Coordinates of C-alpha atoms in Angstrom, one line a residue:
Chain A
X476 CA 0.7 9.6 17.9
X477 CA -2.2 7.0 17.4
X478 CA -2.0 5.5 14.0
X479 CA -4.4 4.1 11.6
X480 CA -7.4 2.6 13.1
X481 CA -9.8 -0.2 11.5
X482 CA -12.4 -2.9 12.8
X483 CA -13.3 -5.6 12.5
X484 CA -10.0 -7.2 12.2
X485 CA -11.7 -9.9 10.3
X486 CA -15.3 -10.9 8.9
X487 CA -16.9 -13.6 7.3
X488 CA -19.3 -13.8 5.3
X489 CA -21.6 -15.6 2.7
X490 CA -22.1 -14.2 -0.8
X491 CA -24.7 -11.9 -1.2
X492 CA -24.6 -10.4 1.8
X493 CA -23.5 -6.8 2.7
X494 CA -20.7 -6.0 5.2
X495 CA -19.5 -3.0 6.0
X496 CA -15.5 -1.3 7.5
X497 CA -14.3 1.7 9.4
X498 CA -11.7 3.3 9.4
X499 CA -10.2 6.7 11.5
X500 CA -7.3 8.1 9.9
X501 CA -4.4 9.6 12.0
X502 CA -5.6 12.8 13.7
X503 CA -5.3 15.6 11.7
X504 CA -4.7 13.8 8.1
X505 CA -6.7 15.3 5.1
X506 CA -6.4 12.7 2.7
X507 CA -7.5 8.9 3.4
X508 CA -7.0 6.3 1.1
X509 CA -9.1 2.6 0.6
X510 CA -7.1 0.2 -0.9
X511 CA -8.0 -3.9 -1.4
X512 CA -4.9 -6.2 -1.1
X513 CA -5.4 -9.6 -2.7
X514 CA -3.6 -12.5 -1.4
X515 CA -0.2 -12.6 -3.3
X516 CA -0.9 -8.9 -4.7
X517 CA 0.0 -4.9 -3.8
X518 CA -2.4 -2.9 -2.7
X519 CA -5.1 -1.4 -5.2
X520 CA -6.5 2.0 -4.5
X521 CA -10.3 2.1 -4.5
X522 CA -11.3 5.3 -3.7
X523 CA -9.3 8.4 -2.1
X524 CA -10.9 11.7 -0.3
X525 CA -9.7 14.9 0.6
X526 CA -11.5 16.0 3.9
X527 CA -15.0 14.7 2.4
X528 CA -14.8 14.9 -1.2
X529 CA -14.0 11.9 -3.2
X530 CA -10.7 12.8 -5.5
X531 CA -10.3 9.5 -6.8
X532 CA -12.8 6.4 -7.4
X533 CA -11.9 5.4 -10.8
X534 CA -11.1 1.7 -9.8
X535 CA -14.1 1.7 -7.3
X536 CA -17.0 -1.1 -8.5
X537 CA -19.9 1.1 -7.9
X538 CA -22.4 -1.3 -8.3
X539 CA -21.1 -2.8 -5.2
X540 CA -19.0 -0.8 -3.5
X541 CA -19.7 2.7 -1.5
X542 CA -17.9 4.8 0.7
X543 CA -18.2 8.2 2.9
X544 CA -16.4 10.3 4.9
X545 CA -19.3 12.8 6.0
X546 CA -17.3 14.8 8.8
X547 CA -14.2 14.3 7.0
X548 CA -12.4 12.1 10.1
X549 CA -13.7 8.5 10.4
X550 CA -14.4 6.7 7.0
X551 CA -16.9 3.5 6.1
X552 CA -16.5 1.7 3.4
X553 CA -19.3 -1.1 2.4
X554 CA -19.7 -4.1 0.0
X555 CA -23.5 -4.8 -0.9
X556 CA -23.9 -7.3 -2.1
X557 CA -20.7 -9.7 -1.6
X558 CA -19.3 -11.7 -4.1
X559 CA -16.8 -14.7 -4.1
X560 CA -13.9 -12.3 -5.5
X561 CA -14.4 -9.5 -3.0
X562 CA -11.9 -11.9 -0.5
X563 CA -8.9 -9.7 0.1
X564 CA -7.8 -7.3 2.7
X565 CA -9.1 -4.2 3.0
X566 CA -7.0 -1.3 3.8
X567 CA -6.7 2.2 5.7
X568 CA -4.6 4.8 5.0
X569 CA -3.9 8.8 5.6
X570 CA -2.0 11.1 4.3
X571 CA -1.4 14.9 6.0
X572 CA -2.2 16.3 2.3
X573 CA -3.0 15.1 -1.3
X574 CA -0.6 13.0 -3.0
X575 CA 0.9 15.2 -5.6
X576 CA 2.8 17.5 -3.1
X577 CA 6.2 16.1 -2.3
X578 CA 6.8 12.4 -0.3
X579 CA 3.6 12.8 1.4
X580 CA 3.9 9.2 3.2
X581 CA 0.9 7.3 4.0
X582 CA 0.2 5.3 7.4
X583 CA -1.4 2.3 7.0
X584 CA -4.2 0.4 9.1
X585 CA -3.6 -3.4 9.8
X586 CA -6.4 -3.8 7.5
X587 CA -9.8 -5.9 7.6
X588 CA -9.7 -9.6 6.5
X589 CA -12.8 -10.1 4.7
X590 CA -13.3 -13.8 3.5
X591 CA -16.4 -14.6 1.4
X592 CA -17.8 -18.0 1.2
Chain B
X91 CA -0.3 1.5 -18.9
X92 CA 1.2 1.3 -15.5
X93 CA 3.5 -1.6 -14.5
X94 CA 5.8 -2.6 -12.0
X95 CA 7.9 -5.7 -11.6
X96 CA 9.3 -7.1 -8.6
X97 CA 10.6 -10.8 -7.9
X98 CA 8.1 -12.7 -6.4
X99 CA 10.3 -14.3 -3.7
X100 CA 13.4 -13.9 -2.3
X101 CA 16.0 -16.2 0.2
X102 CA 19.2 -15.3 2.0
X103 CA 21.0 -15.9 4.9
X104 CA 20.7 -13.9 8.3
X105 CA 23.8 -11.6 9.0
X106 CA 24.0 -11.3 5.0
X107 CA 23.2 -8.5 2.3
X108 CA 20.2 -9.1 0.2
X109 CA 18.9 -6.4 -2.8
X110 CA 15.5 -6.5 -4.2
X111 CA 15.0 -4.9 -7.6
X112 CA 11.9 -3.3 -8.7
X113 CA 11.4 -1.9 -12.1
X114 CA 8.7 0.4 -13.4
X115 CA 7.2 2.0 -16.3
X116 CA 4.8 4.6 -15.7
X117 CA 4.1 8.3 -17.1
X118 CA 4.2 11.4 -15.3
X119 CA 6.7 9.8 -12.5
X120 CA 6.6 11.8 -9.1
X121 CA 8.5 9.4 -6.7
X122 CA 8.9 5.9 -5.7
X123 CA 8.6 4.5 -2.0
X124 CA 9.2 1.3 -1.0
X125 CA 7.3 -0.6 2.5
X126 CA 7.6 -3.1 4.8
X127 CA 4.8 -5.6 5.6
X128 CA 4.6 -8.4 7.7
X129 CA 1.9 -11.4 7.3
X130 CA -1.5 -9.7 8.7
X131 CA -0.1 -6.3 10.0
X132 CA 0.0 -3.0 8.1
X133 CA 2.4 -1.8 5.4
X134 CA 4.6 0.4 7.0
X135 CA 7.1 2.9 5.3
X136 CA 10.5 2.6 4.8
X137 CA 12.1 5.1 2.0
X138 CA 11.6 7.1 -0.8
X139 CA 13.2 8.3 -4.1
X140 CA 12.5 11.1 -6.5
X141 CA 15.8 12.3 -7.4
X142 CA 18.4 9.8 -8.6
X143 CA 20.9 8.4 -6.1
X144 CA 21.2 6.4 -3.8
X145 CA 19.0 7.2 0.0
X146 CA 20.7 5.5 3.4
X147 CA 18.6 5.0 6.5
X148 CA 20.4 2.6 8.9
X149 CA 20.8 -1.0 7.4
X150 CA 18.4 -0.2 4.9
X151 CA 19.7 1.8 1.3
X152 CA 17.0 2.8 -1.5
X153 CA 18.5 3.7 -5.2
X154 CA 16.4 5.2 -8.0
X155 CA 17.5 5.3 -11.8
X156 CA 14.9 7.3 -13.4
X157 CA 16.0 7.1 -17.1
X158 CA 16.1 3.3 -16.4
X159 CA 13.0 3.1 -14.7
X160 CA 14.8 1.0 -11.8
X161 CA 14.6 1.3 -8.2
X162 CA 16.6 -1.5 -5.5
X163 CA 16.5 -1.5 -1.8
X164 CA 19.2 -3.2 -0.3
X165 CA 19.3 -4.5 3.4
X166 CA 22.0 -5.4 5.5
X167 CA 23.3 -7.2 8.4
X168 CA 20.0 -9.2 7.8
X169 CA 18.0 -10.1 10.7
X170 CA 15.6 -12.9 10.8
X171 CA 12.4 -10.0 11.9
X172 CA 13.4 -8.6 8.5
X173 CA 11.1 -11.9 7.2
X174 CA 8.4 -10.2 5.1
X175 CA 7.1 -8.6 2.2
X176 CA 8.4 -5.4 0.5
X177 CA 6.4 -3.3 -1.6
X178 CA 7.6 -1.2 -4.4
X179 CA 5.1 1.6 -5.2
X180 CA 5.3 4.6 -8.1
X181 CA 3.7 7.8 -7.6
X182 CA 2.1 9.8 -11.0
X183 CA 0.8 12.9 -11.2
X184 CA -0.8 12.1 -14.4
X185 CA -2.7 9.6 -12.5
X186 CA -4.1 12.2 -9.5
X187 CA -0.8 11.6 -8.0
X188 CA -2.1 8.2 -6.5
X189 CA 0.3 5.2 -5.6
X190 CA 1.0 1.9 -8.2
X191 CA 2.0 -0.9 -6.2
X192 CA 4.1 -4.0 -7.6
X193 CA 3.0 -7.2 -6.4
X194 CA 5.3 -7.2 -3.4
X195 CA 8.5 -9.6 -2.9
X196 CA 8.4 -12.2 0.1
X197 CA 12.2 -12.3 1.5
X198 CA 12.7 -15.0 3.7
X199 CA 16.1 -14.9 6.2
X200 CA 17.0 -18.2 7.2
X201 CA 19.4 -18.5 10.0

């Protein structure tokens, strides 16, 4: 099966400005997960949905950061506006179900490189 | 709070055995998984623990203490594509069941 899917593979940009991801979770996954990965660090979850409802956006920076899933498939996930600290990797993953059932493994995207200068 | 320690590097010797300890402590544990990422590619998944004992899955082993709040994997008959970092990561359900990474450990084999 096709896995995690995201673009651009990279961005660059200056700070201020807005950029936006995409991401389409394994066919048939319910849950998809947004994570930012700092150079040196583990993932951080920023916000998780079930189908389209947001389950999780606790460690989201909402004056910043905003994310859908309208049709509960493909996700977007945008930064507006950038700052010097939003550098990291951003990362895609799905789960078949929510995560407090049993194992439950999520597939991860490659991931978008975003640097901000 | 939530933490989780790992070693922040690691070095051994292809051919060889290598174990990389991560301890946790967290509330409301619900499992612990441990994955595989290479420089630029996507974590991918390589075990998980809930119950206490030791899991086997080719050259790589996961073990799980739960009372200490200790997890290892230990690989094998290292190869040099074994190179990369290795996530530890704690599930809560007290947290929405969502997943704690540790910082990751970067294992280098050397030939």
């Amino acid at each position: 099966e096709a896995g995690v899917a995201q673009s651009p593979r990279y961005k660059i940009i200056e700070k201020r400005q807005s950029v936006a991801f995409w991401c389409n979770p394994i066919s048939g996954h319910a849950t998809l997960y947004w994570y930012q990965q700092i150079l040196g660090q583990g993932p951080k979850l920023l916000i998780q949905f079930q189908n389209n409802g947001v389950v999780d956006d606790s460690q989201l920076p909402k004056d910043r950061f905003s994310a859908e899933r309208l049709k509960g498939v493909d996700s977007t996930l945008k930064i507006q506006p950038a700052k010097l600290e939003d550098s990291a990797v951003y990362l895609c993953a799905s789960s078949r179900r929510g995560q407090v059932l049993a194992k439950n493994i999520q597939y991860f995207g490659a991931g978008t490189r975003l640097s901000v200068l | 709070g939530q933490n989780i320690d790992q070693p922040t590097e690691m070095t051994a010797t292809e051919g060889a055995i290598v174990q990389i300890n991560c301890t946790y402590q967290t509330s409301g544990f619900n499992g612990l998984f441990w994955y595989q990422q290479h420089a630029g590619e996507a974590p991918t998944f390589l075990s998980y623990n809930v119950l206490d004992g030791l899991e086997e899955k080719g050259r790589f082993s996961s073990f799980l203490s739960r009372s200490k709040g200790y997890s290892y994997l230990l690989l094998k008959e290292l190869q040099m594509k074994d190179s990369a970092s290795y996530l530890c990561a704690v599930r809560c359900y007290n947290q929405g069941g969502k997943l704690i990474f540790g910082q990751g450990t970067e294992l280098s084999v050397k030939p």
